[in-house]
Structure formats: C-alpha cells, structure tokens
XYZ file of C-alpha atoms in Angstrom:
682
model
C 0.000 0.000 0.000
C 1.186 3.501 -0.766
C 1.061 4.864 2.780
C 1.809 8.415 1.674
C -1.119 8.531 -0.737
C -3.460 6.891 1.749
C -2.371 9.281 4.502
C -2.971 12.262 2.238
C -6.497 11.077 1.513
C -7.284 10.473 5.181
C -5.898 13.826 6.298
C -7.515 15.946 3.611
C -10.831 14.299 2.797
C -13.576 14.370 5.440
C -15.382 11.789 3.277
C -13.005 9.195 4.735
C -12.293 10.453 8.217
C -14.858 8.395 10.087
C -13.610 5.078 8.701
C -10.723 3.807 10.778
C -10.269 0.580 8.834
C -9.890 0.931 5.091
C -7.639 -1.633 3.380
C -8.118 -0.173 -0.111
C -5.106 1.735 -1.464
C -6.944 4.977 -2.076
C -5.195 7.633 -4.111
C -6.159 11.282 -4.271
C -7.297 12.536 -7.673
C -4.104 13.569 -9.408
C -1.366 12.812 -11.870
C 0.312 10.237 -9.654
C -2.707 7.936 -9.842
C -3.131 8.321 -13.615
C 0.581 7.670 -14.261
C 0.484 4.581 -12.039
C -2.530 3.214 -13.952
C -0.805 3.838 -17.287
C 2.487 2.356 -16.142
C 0.885 -0.799 -14.748
C -1.759 -1.162 -17.497
C -4.613 -0.902 -15.017
C -7.991 0.747 -15.167
C -9.056 3.371 -12.659
C -11.795 2.714 -10.128
C -13.304 6.057 -9.093
C -15.635 6.433 -6.112
C -17.262 9.832 -5.627
C -19.189 10.566 -2.454
C -19.435 12.882 0.488
C -19.244 12.567 4.242
C -22.956 12.679 5.090
C -24.062 10.366 2.243
C -25.871 7.345 3.747
C -25.293 4.912 0.856
C -21.663 6.015 0.643
C -21.271 4.776 4.209
C -23.115 1.545 3.428
C -20.857 0.786 0.460
C -17.856 1.775 2.556
C -18.749 -0.774 5.230
C -19.858 -3.547 2.862
C -17.113 -3.230 0.281
C -14.228 -0.878 0.962
C -13.650 -2.101 4.520
C -13.732 -5.702 3.274
C -10.346 -7.282 2.687
C -11.521 -9.494 -0.184
C -12.811 -6.494 -2.136
C -9.709 -4.504 -1.240
C -7.432 -7.249 -2.593
C -9.184 -7.199 -5.974
C -9.096 -3.397 -6.170
C -5.464 -3.191 -5.098
C -4.335 -5.953 -7.471
C -6.161 -4.922 -10.637
C -7.180 -1.256 -10.339
C -5.873 2.104 -9.248
C -8.493 3.353 -6.804
C -9.311 7.026 -6.447
C -11.727 8.526 -3.950
C -13.138 12.023 -4.461
C -15.209 14.172 -2.138
C -17.841 15.628 -4.472
C -18.119 18.758 -2.332
C -14.410 19.505 -2.765
C -14.247 18.557 -6.446
C -17.656 19.384 -7.944
C -15.998 19.574 -11.370
C -14.989 15.900 -11.270
C -18.343 14.929 -9.786
C -20.339 16.923 -12.323
C -18.606 15.509 -15.374
C -18.718 11.867 -14.326
C -22.242 12.165 -12.936
C -23.322 13.249 -16.409
C -21.668 10.057 -17.707
C -23.638 7.971 -15.223
C -26.901 9.660 -16.151
C -26.206 9.226 -19.867
C -25.314 5.541 -19.530
C -27.874 4.447 -16.931
C -30.617 7.088 -17.069
C -30.102 7.980 -13.419
C -27.479 9.147 -10.975
C -26.712 9.363 -7.289
C -24.027 8.821 -4.688
C -21.833 6.967 -4.194
C -20.942 7.451 -7.832
C -18.951 4.520 -9.211
C -16.927 5.086 -12.373
C -14.407 2.821 -14.110
C -12.200 4.520 -16.684
C -8.979 4.161 -18.607
C -5.734 5.878 -17.539
C -6.626 8.885 -19.745
C -9.677 9.610 -17.531
C -12.078 8.351 -20.211
C -14.970 6.433 -18.607
C -16.477 3.225 -19.946
C -18.609 2.082 -17.007
C -20.810 4.009 -14.555
C -23.127 3.147 -11.694
C -23.928 4.128 -8.138
C -24.143 1.851 -5.085
C -22.968 -1.760 -5.344
C -23.182 -4.365 -2.567
C -20.314 -6.812 -2.162
C -22.337 -9.685 -3.640
C -25.327 -9.661 -5.995
C -28.636 -9.042 -4.229
C -32.100 -7.768 -5.119
C -31.189 -7.797 -8.795
C -28.202 -5.506 -8.250
C -24.811 -6.736 -9.433
C -22.245 -7.248 -6.701
C -19.041 -5.235 -6.732
C -16.812 -8.322 -6.704
C -18.611 -9.680 -9.763
C -18.365 -6.304 -11.528
C -14.654 -5.929 -10.817
C -13.936 -9.455 -12.035
C -15.827 -8.933 -15.303
C -14.209 -5.554 -15.967
C -10.704 -6.827 -15.266
C -11.201 -9.782 -17.596
C -12.530 -7.574 -20.396
C -9.643 -5.138 -19.918
C -7.202 -7.987 -20.339
C -8.962 -9.627 -23.312
C -10.897 -6.884 -25.143
C -9.045 -3.676 -24.369
C -9.554 -2.154 -27.813
C -13.310 -2.573 -27.530
C -13.312 -0.832 -24.134
C -11.149 2.028 -25.412
C -13.433 2.508 -28.392
C -16.444 2.682 -26.069
C -14.726 5.204 -23.808
C -13.835 7.395 -26.802
C -17.461 7.343 -27.945
C -18.640 8.426 -24.493
C -16.157 11.292 -24.402
C -17.177 12.407 -27.908
C -20.791 12.574 -26.775
C -19.818 14.588 -23.684
C -17.763 17.021 -25.724
C -20.543 17.613 -28.226
C -21.912 21.114 -27.557
C -25.510 21.435 -26.456
C -27.546 22.721 -29.380
C -31.016 23.924 -28.391
C -33.738 23.166 -30.928
C -34.186 26.871 -31.437
C -32.856 30.072 -30.034
C -34.974 31.101 -27.063
C -36.260 34.507 -26.178
C -36.156 36.160 -22.786
C -39.754 37.199 -22.202
C -42.662 36.986 -19.789
C -43.767 33.749 -21.459
C -40.770 32.035 -19.817
C -41.927 33.216 -16.395
C -45.482 32.078 -17.069
C -44.226 28.694 -18.275
C -42.199 28.197 -15.091
C -45.180 29.171 -12.951
C -47.585 26.818 -14.729
C -45.131 23.919 -14.480
C -44.747 24.521 -10.741
C -48.498 24.897 -10.284
C -49.020 21.590 -12.061
C -46.626 19.740 -9.729
C -47.740 21.485 -6.510
C -49.064 19.333 -3.657
C -52.101 21.224 -2.294
C -52.411 18.970 0.768
C -48.873 19.076 2.137
C -47.153 21.749 0.087
C -44.024 21.279 -1.936
C -43.694 19.999 -5.468
C -44.018 16.463 -6.747
C -44.207 13.357 -4.589
C -41.811 11.607 -2.236
C -38.979 12.115 -1.726
C -39.520 15.854 -1.305
C -36.728 18.391 -1.379
C -37.077 21.980 -0.117
C -35.749 23.694 -3.327
C -36.069 27.207 -1.850
C -35.438 29.021 -5.147
C -38.742 27.663 -6.445
C -40.470 29.551 -3.665
C -38.391 32.686 -4.161
C -39.334 32.657 -7.833
C -43.031 32.240 -6.966
C -42.851 35.272 -4.660
C -41.484 37.339 -7.532
C -44.124 35.979 -9.862
C -46.789 36.918 -7.310
C -45.449 40.447 -7.059
C -44.914 40.864 -10.800
C -48.249 39.421 -11.996
C -50.453 39.780 -8.858
C -51.134 36.027 -8.875
C -52.329 35.216 -5.345
C -52.034 31.467 -5.829
C -48.271 31.828 -6.256
C -48.060 33.358 -2.779
C -50.393 30.770 -1.248
C -48.253 27.913 -2.629
C -45.221 29.408 -0.902
C -47.027 29.937 2.404
C -48.397 26.399 2.383
C -45.006 24.870 1.606
C -43.010 26.869 4.147
C -45.480 26.224 6.971
C -45.784 22.519 6.086
C -42.028 22.016 6.063
C -41.649 23.692 9.446
C -44.472 21.581 10.908
C -42.903 18.367 9.654
C -40.104 16.212 10.961
C -37.778 17.638 8.329
C -37.416 20.528 10.782
C -35.545 19.914 14.041
C -38.030 21.220 16.620
C -35.495 20.888 19.442
C -32.214 22.112 18.012
C -33.519 23.906 14.903
C -32.405 23.711 11.305
C -33.749 21.726 8.362
C -32.726 18.263 7.227
C -31.826 17.659 3.601
C -35.098 16.176 2.370
C -38.217 14.250 3.393
C -38.553 10.595 2.462
C -42.363 10.877 2.464
C -44.951 13.195 0.973
C -45.948 15.049 4.139
C -42.467 16.091 5.348
C -42.587 13.715 8.344
C -39.568 11.400 8.007
C -36.410 13.187 6.916
C -33.103 11.997 5.672
C -31.593 13.392 8.833
C -28.425 15.010 7.503
C -28.357 18.800 7.723
C -26.649 20.711 4.935
C -25.366 24.264 5.286
C -26.644 25.273 1.853
C -30.214 24.099 2.553
C -30.424 26.162 5.706
C -28.894 29.194 4.023
C -31.280 29.096 1.075
C -34.306 28.374 3.267
C -33.466 31.402 5.402
C -33.770 33.459 2.244
C -37.203 31.994 1.438
C -38.601 32.502 4.933
C -37.229 36.064 5.022
C -38.873 37.007 1.746
C -42.119 35.310 2.754
C -42.036 37.356 5.958
C -41.636 40.539 3.910
C -44.557 39.543 1.691
C -46.969 38.440 4.414
C -45.845 39.998 7.698
C -46.232 36.532 9.271
C -44.078 36.603 12.408
C -43.784 32.810 12.339
C -41.576 33.105 9.275
C -39.308 35.593 11.045
C -39.081 33.323 14.092
C -38.097 30.327 11.952
C -35.288 32.382 10.385
C -34.005 33.300 13.831
C -34.081 29.652 14.898
C -32.175 28.509 11.810
C -29.512 31.155 12.374
C -29.319 30.208 16.059
C -28.563 26.636 14.986
C -25.909 27.762 12.522
C -24.159 30.072 14.999
C -24.250 27.431 17.737
C -23.362 24.263 15.821
C -21.961 25.161 12.401
C -19.358 27.897 12.977
C -15.668 27.504 13.657
C -13.813 29.759 16.046
C -12.710 32.052 13.216
C -16.168 32.630 11.778
C -16.316 30.170 8.901
C -19.253 27.782 8.468
C -18.997 23.995 8.451
C -20.558 22.017 5.614
C -22.917 19.456 7.108
C -24.000 17.204 9.933
C -24.434 13.505 9.215
C -27.707 11.592 9.352
C -26.199 8.761 11.416
C -24.928 8.493 14.953
C -23.555 5.236 16.330
C -24.137 3.809 12.853
C -27.913 4.323 13.004
C -29.706 6.940 10.933
C -31.738 9.381 13.019
C -30.774 7.853 16.387
C -29.616 11.210 17.732
C -32.931 12.932 16.962
C -35.723 10.527 17.977
C -37.346 9.740 21.341
C -39.727 7.218 22.846
C -42.762 8.333 24.811
C -41.247 6.796 27.949
C -38.113 8.910 27.543
C -40.237 12.064 27.302
C -42.080 11.169 30.513
C -38.810 10.563 32.334
C -37.373 13.894 31.205
C -40.376 16.207 31.492
C -42.587 14.485 34.054
C -45.879 12.623 33.718
C -48.343 15.519 33.428
C -46.292 17.927 31.301
C -44.762 15.001 29.422
C -48.159 13.716 28.364
C -49.124 17.100 26.928
C -45.725 17.506 25.269
C -45.746 14.013 23.755
C -49.304 14.393 22.490
C -48.538 17.778 20.949
C -45.491 16.477 19.060
C -47.120 13.070 18.353
C -44.695 10.980 20.342
C -46.777 7.846 20.795
C -46.171 4.495 22.451
C -46.028 2.854 19.015
C -43.826 5.580 17.556
C -43.887 7.084 14.079
C -40.353 6.017 13.150
C -38.307 2.875 13.799
C -38.238 0.632 16.886
C -41.027 2.498 18.674
C -39.260 5.862 18.471
C -40.835 9.083 17.270
C -39.821 12.101 15.229
C -41.131 15.330 16.726
C -43.577 17.094 14.412
C -46.730 19.238 14.484
C -48.253 18.294 11.123
C -51.893 19.400 11.058
C -51.691 20.726 14.613
C -53.936 23.679 15.499
C -52.241 25.373 18.437
C -55.308 27.081 19.880
C -57.528 24.024 19.537
C -54.923 21.822 21.205
C -54.506 24.318 24.060
C -58.250 24.233 24.624
C -58.306 20.426 24.544
C -55.786 20.223 27.427
C -57.407 23.081 29.402
C -54.513 25.473 28.883
C -54.378 29.015 27.626
C -52.263 29.615 24.555
C -49.616 31.287 26.724
C -49.599 28.451 29.259
C -49.207 25.842 26.520
C -46.398 27.810 24.842
C -44.525 28.050 28.160
C -44.978 24.334 28.879
C -43.712 23.344 25.445
C -40.765 25.727 25.661
C -39.673 24.316 29.018
C -40.083 20.797 27.677
C -38.019 21.498 24.564
C -35.213 22.968 26.666
C -35.081 19.951 28.995
C -35.231 17.403 26.180
C -32.641 19.315 24.148
C -30.216 19.209 27.101
C -30.670 15.442 27.356
C -30.171 15.069 23.609
C -26.946 17.056 23.789
C -25.453 14.319 25.983
C -25.983 11.719 23.267
C -23.305 10.796 20.763
C -23.630 13.468 18.084
C -23.745 12.806 14.355
C -20.464 13.275 12.539
C -19.854 16.908 11.572
C -18.264 17.576 8.199
C -15.989 20.398 9.267
C -14.640 21.395 5.884
C -15.447 24.983 4.962
C -16.537 25.543 1.371
C -16.386 28.998 -0.162
C -19.611 28.636 -2.161
C -21.736 27.350 0.710
C -20.260 29.898 3.107
C -21.174 32.631 0.658
C -24.805 31.470 0.620
C -24.871 31.562 4.414
C -23.230 34.990 4.486
C -25.885 36.325 2.123
C -28.627 35.006 4.403
C -27.090 36.461 7.562
C -26.693 39.839 5.866
C -30.236 39.789 4.523
C -31.643 38.693 7.889
C -29.784 41.516 9.601
C -31.357 44.006 7.233
C -34.916 42.693 7.277
C -35.134 41.690 10.948
C -32.979 44.641 12.086
C -30.536 42.452 13.987
C -27.046 43.969 14.034
C -25.460 40.783 15.385
C -26.344 38.973 12.160
C -24.424 41.472 10.032
C -21.449 41.037 12.362
C -21.552 37.293 11.680
C -21.730 37.930 7.935
C -18.815 40.367 7.985
C -16.676 38.041 10.096
C -17.319 35.169 7.690
C -16.356 37.352 4.721
C -13.077 38.189 6.419
C -12.532 34.487 7.069
C -12.807 33.811 3.342
C -10.493 36.640 2.334
C -7.978 35.711 5.052
C -7.967 31.951 4.450
C -9.322 31.198 0.990
C -7.619 33.778 -1.206
C -4.091 33.116 -2.448
C -1.406 35.781 -2.400
C -2.059 36.421 -6.111
C -5.761 37.015 -5.428
C -7.016 33.648 -6.747
C -9.990 32.383 -4.776
C -9.834 28.815 -3.414
C -12.699 26.417 -2.792
C -12.055 24.537 0.452
C -10.524 25.139 3.883
C -10.003 22.568 6.587
C -7.708 22.498 9.627
C -5.507 25.300 8.342
C -5.229 23.853 4.845
C -6.766 25.620 1.849
C -7.037 23.806 -1.459
C -8.589 23.577 -4.932
C -8.967 26.477 -7.303
C -12.398 27.962 -6.790
C -15.129 27.188 -9.295
C -17.778 29.378 -10.864
C -20.167 28.704 -7.976
C -17.623 30.039 -5.495
C -17.222 33.288 -7.419
C -20.908 33.805 -8.258
C -22.147 33.019 -4.745
C -19.467 35.224 -3.184
C -20.465 38.054 -5.508
C -24.044 37.706 -4.267
C -22.881 37.608 -0.628
C -20.815 40.767 -1.034
C -23.734 42.618 -2.614
C -26.112 41.531 0.159
C -23.595 42.588 2.792
C -23.062 45.924 1.066
C -26.815 46.561 1.012
C -26.915 45.837 4.741
C -23.830 47.689 5.951
C -23.294 50.149 3.057
C -19.533 49.767 3.462
C -17.808 50.524 0.168
C -15.182 47.838 0.724
C -17.781 45.135 -0.021
C -18.820 46.847 -3.223
C -15.181 47.169 -4.314
C -14.603 43.496 -3.594
C -17.740 42.611 -5.557
C -16.443 44.502 -8.582
C -13.126 42.634 -8.346
C -14.879 39.258 -8.028
C -17.004 40.034 -11.110
C -13.908 40.990 -13.115
C -12.101 37.815 -12.073
C -15.158 35.709 -12.827
C -15.265 37.042 -16.365
C -11.528 36.467 -16.910
C -11.434 32.962 -15.451
C -14.754 31.454 -16.522
C -16.273 33.672 -19.195
C -17.234 32.386 -22.637
C -16.525 35.384 -24.848
C -18.137 33.840 -27.919
C -21.400 32.458 -26.608
C -21.848 34.134 -23.234
C -22.240 32.578 -19.828
C -19.562 30.956 -17.707
C -17.761 27.616 -17.683
C -17.721 25.689 -14.419
C -13.963 25.593 -13.882
C -11.401 28.236 -14.734
C -8.910 28.617 -17.567
C -6.182 27.967 -15.003
C -7.782 24.766 -13.690
C -7.018 21.133 -14.393
C -8.111 20.172 -17.890
C -10.722 17.440 -17.681
C -12.341 15.463 -20.494
C -14.860 18.256 -21.027
C -15.420 21.801 -19.793
C -19.067 22.056 -18.749
C -21.247 25.127 -18.571
C -24.036 24.441 -16.104
C -27.413 26.131 -15.722
C -29.739 23.613 -14.021
C -30.935 24.760 -10.593
C -31.026 21.672 -8.408
C -30.720 21.561 -4.624
C -28.183 24.353 -5.092
C -28.720 26.943 -7.832
C -26.204 26.951 -10.653
C -23.387 29.451 -10.744
C -24.670 30.823 -14.052
C -28.138 31.464 -12.600
C -26.759 33.239 -9.543
C -24.347 35.216 -11.717
C -27.205 36.287 -14.008
C -28.996 37.906 -11.064
C -25.975 39.186 -9.146
C -24.372 40.824 -12.186
C -27.573 42.715 -12.972
C -27.711 44.011 -9.408
C -24.046 44.988 -9.523
C -24.651 46.830 -12.799
C -27.555 48.769 -11.310
C -25.728 49.686 -8.106
C -22.566 50.807 -9.915
C -24.246 51.987 -13.149
C -21.722 49.905 -15.093
C -23.004 49.186 -18.606
C -20.278 46.627 -19.391
C -21.428 44.478 -16.469
C -25.027 44.879 -17.602
C -24.182 43.680 -21.108
C -22.338 40.671 -19.684
C -25.456 39.732 -17.677
C -27.753 40.207 -20.664
C -25.512 38.048 -22.869
C -25.591 35.347 -20.192
C -29.396 35.408 -20.089
C -29.632 35.247 -23.853
C -27.161 32.362 -24.142
C -29.306 30.026 -22.022
C -32.777 31.150 -23.147
C -33.262 28.207 -25.503
C -32.094 25.594 -23.006
C -34.237 26.774 -20.091
C -37.359 26.997 -22.253
C -37.465 23.193 -22.431
C -38.501 22.955 -18.785
C -38.535 26.356 -17.144
C -39.405 25.017 -13.662
C -35.986 23.325 -13.547
C -34.292 26.728 -13.675
C -36.164 28.788 -11.115
C -33.156 30.763 -9.875
C -32.465 31.641 -13.492
C -36.136 32.683 -13.734
C -35.528 35.046 -10.814
C -32.828 36.659 -12.948
C -35.261 36.798 -15.885
C -37.889 38.436 -13.674
C -35.336 41.011 -12.539
C -34.408 41.702 -16.167
C -38.001 42.159 -17.340
C -39.428 44.057 -14.380
C -39.209 47.807 -14.035
C -36.158 48.495 -11.895
C -36.231 50.575 -8.750
C -33.017 52.293 -7.762
C -32.724 54.094 -4.468
C -29.821 56.367 -3.663
C -29.518 57.708 -0.144
C -27.109 60.442 0.846
C -26.599 61.067 4.544
C -24.792 60.265 7.758
C -25.345 56.625 8.738
C -25.046 57.503 12.418
C -27.910 60.015 12.383
C -31.542 59.000 13.018
C -32.974 60.418 9.785
C -30.514 58.439 7.639
C -31.107 55.259 9.663
C -34.846 55.703 9.224
C -34.441 56.088 5.452
C -32.355 52.939 5.215
C -34.660 50.956 7.497
C -37.692 51.926 5.423
C -36.280 49.724 2.662
C -36.225 46.661 4.912
C -39.943 46.177 5.399
C -41.013 46.154 1.771
C -40.558 43.253 -0.661
C -38.825 44.970 -3.576
C -36.829 42.224 -5.335
C -35.956 44.466 -8.299
C -34.696 47.320 -6.122
C -31.089 48.200 -5.389
C -29.733 50.739 -2.940
C -26.594 52.855 -3.184
C -25.473 54.874 -0.191
C -23.196 57.919 -0.230
C -21.831 59.411 2.959
C -22.697 63.088 3.068
C -19.156 63.956 4.200
C -17.343 61.954 1.507
C -16.029 63.213 -1.799
C -19.167 62.170 -3.639
C -18.498 62.613 -7.342
C -21.923 61.359 -8.414
C -24.932 63.467 -9.315
C -26.621 62.551 -6.048
C -26.120 65.180 -3.322
C -27.486 65.765 0.133
C -29.992 68.556 0.758
C -29.114 71.109 3.431
C -27.253 68.552 5.505
C -30.304 66.292 5.796
C -30.636 62.678 4.762
C -31.797 62.705 1.169
C -33.321 59.891 -0.875
C -33.505 59.641 -4.652
C -36.123 57.200 -5.895
C -35.697 56.184 -9.519
C -38.035 53.907 -11.441
C -36.966 52.798 -14.875
C -35.051 55.743 -16.318
C -36.980 58.447 -14.435
C -35.965 59.801 -11.037
C -38.294 61.678 -8.710
C -37.215 64.897 -6.969
C -35.033 64.352 -3.895
C -36.925 63.369 -0.750
C -35.926 64.448 2.757
C -39.087 63.456 4.631
C -38.908 59.861 5.868
C -42.696 59.366 5.901
C -43.029 60.573 2.315
C -40.181 58.240 1.324
C -41.849 55.302 3.103
C -45.171 56.034 1.409
C -43.568 56.155 -2.023
C -41.829 52.839 -1.397
C -45.117 51.206 -0.430
C -46.708 52.691 -3.542
C -44.052 50.968 -5.642
C -44.605 47.597 -3.969
C-alpha cells in the first residue's frame, strides 16, 4: 500500500475520516494515480461521495472495509476517492456520464475509466455480492478486469465514444427569447406539480428547493397572482411543521422521504439552511407573518451554535447517522419524554409532538412534528391558555434538548466551502437588514473576512475549500458567483464601500477565469484549472442553484448599483445564451427565472445620501427593509465623503432619490413621504 497517498487522503478528505479501517489503497485525484494506472496497465476505479451520504457509508462498510474487495481493487485497479463537495468539477462531469449511460445518478458514484480519464462504465451503489437484482461489486470488478485484459480495444473505443458525446456542444432546438412567457411557463409547471395537501412539489422524496419559492414570490409580485403566494405559504409552513425541521435544536434536514415532510433523511446541509433562510425572510416581507421571522431566527441560532468555527467560517454538514444508526440522535420514545419532562407535562408535550407508544419512526421511536396541529384548539383540549401551553412546550423542549446534547452526536463535516459559506453569508446579511438584527451582520462580515484571510491566495485567486488550516482547490464558478451575491447583500446591509469594491473585483475575475466570450455565460472551472475530459457550462438549478443562474442575477444588481453598462451587457448576454435551453422545462431553472424576472421588471433604484449615524438616515435605510422589492437596489453615499456622483445631500439632511426605470423623482428628505412612495411601488 502507498502509505503516503493513503495518509494524504485520510488527512484531507472528510469523506473518509470516520472510517478507521480501510484496506483499499486509495489515491487522491491527481497525476500520480493516472501515471500509475498507465504504467501498470490498469484501469481506474473512481468512487465519488461525500461525508454525510448514507449509501456512501453503506458501500464503505460492505465493500471498501472488506479485505476481499480490497485485494481485488489493489491488485487490478488504481483506486481514487473524491469528495464531491471539494471537487464538484470531477463529480459533475462523471455524474453526467452515469446519467447518460444508466438514465439515473446518485451517490456513491462509481466510475471505471482508462488511464486517460475516459470512462467506460458508470453506476452508483454496489453491494459486495449480488442481491435484489443488483450486481455485486466483486462480480463487476472481475468482469471488468477480464474484459480489460482480453478486449481492451473494444473498451477504449467505447470510452472514446462516451467522451465524444460529452464534448458535443448542447444545441437547443431553437434560439430562445427572454420574455414573460418564460416566467409564465415556469409558474404553470410549478403549479401543475404542486401538492395542495402538504405543500411542496411532486411526490416523495420531497426536497425543499427554496429558489422555487423565491421565484413564486417574484411571480406573485410581478403578476399579482395570489395562488403563487399561497403555494409558498403552504409549503413553508408545512415544512416547518414536519419532521424535516428539528423542533429541538432547529435547522432543516436535507429532504423528506415521504410526501408530508414527516420522516427526513436526517443530515443537515449548510446550503439548505442558508437558502431556506432566504425563502422565509422574503415570505415574511410579503406576508408579515411573524412565524416566518421566528423560523429564520431559529435557523440562524442553529448555525451560529453548531456550524461555525472559532474564526467565523461555516462547516458544511451534519451527518444523518450516529452510532451507525440513521436518526438515532434525533428521535425519542414516549417513555423517555415522561422521564425527562414528568408525567403531566410530558403527556401534553408528547401528544402535541405526536410521540406515541407505538412511535412514528423505527423501533417504537418518534420524530417530533406538528403536522396538522392547530395550536389554539390543542390548548383548549388540554385546558390550557395559549400562553400556558407555549410556556410548557418551551420548558419541555429545553429539557429534552439538554438530554439530547449528551448523546453521541452525528459526525460533523468540518470542511469549509467557499460557495456554501457565501450562501450563508448572504442570508445572515439579509436577515440583519430585514429583521434589524445587528449581530447577524457582524456574523456575515466576520465570515467574509474568514474567506479573504484563508481562501484567497497571495495572487488574489480564490480557493474552494478550507479545513484544519489547509486551503485547497482552485475555486469554481459557484464560489465566485455566490461570493459576488454575498458581497452585494452585505453591502446593502452595511453600506460599506469595501464590499462593493470586492464585488467589482470578483465580477472581473469571474469574467476572466470562466467567461465564454463567444457564446456568453460561464464555464464551471477556470482557464487555469485542471483540464478534464470536457469543460461544462451548467445552468440547471437543483438543490443548489447553478453558478450561471446566480451570476445572471448578481451581475444585474451589480450593474444597477454601480451603473456599469459593461457588467449589464455581460449579464444580458448570459441570459440570452441560455434562453433556448431553459425553455425546455422552465421550472428546472427557477433561480435563473428570478434573474429573468429582474431583467423584465421595471427596476427601482434608491440612492440615499446622509450620515449613517444620524436618526434620519437610519430611518431612510430601514424603510427599505420592510417592503418586498426584489428588483430594487440601494446605493449609499456618505454626506461627508467626496461624492463625485450626481446625487447630493440637501441642506445637511438625509436625502433619498427614488428612480423607477429611467426616471428619477425629486429628492426626498421626509422619511414618511419616502416610506409612502416605497409602499406605492410595492
């Protein structure tokens, strides 16, 4: 075994850290592994997964910790393990191979390829031996090795054909147009898949997909379609009521295995909680529902308590399993509740959260949830006032949470990813602005400094991953686009010019590193990155929105704030380049549709000149926070600075300029008049 290579993997990849016994000679993705495969005439066995992936752990235990499997892999293959969250470029390319060859994808991703990185076999999870109609890994490895020895030319021809297909540019049937018909198409597709009983879209398993809801809020505002708003309200409330939400420690799990959000896949991802914060914040702006604001505060409490390192960066995820059992950390029996809370209060608590003697999960345990629960009706049924019931439940949650904290916790993936941190920064900044919580902006600013202190090379190149003092991997498009968004959100919360200057620099670098000058849009990895078998340009908005979609919105906002026409043209070219592709199924590109909505809607630009420390200026800035204006941008100029723009203060007073389209109203110095005009534009 190459101890050096194996040590490097175990030190740098959280995907492997929890597995003490691993007899496979794992190599990190790199030239050493490819040269070894070429030199020894072996094929490459590639396993792509991530630390909180349940089936990755199952395959790890069944196969990779098994000596018999390890002997076959070590003798006949060069084995490479990749953390998909650290190398999304490798994952994205070979996942597309798996989907093309099998019609589906998932993790662990299993790829077998030649020493030139050209794949000829793809699949996902394999048990050690054949079962339930699924080929066993030992059988697969034996067949592949034999074919490689006896029919190598046939395999190489197949791999070349696969690569040729991958490298073939996507050619839409026709050039699309950016128009309101795209927005209507996306809305109708979402409406058609909406679940009116439990909220969400489609059937089990159900994923949160927050950008679908954010798009619907914009559609509601743009077209006055009340059903769009009601779909969002139903979904957000249903998710919070379900077991997908952690009612004790807060935060959302990755997805629900059932239709009504009851049984989650228990892992918690940073990006889900960041994006859901955004949805609940915007829903709060649209409805004034204080429940939405409270849920945001609970999510951010969870993140600050459990997902931050001492320097201000955010960890990636918490696993679904503890002690090898999925969900064990989170569930309780009714007897446990009685022992913790007491018989009388425990009975009320258990009934409220449906913790029954039979249980609603495995082995008589229950997942806390309030699906279909009417708070006032329940209070009446147990002869309590609403206040008395709320106090009883709060005390119960605190006691049970303290007991839960003493359990063995799920594994925490403590790598810090630039892209996911940027999403969380944007949510903290936005929450600070909308909820008027200064401590949230402090968290956002500290996390930004963490990125610039630890994930930017001396030459200014952004990096993708930090862990235990080690920063690695050239940042991808997502890292740049999401960071651009985070800087703009933080600027529009703090109005510190340094964030705007950094945003301009990030946009310039993004264009230089990833831009497609001919066709528009951005490639996923940079011109200075490792050359893979293809250079993808992604637009699909899955659990995480694509870098191109986020860039399309963020660049437009940057152009409006800075009045930079070159940036505006870059954003418009990006939108145009993907119009044909997204028109095939608009609901699959809802973050992109948010950018389309921004492009088509009449823009609102607010410029405020004043002293941020004075009450009249603060009141002007705060007036923006309570109104849902997704196509508005704000630029602030300090009244004492050398303001070279056309926007000036009036007689030393805070002054607001409200511009709609290309027309600006006369300067406003009265806060109430300014607030009224904002509401009129909502």
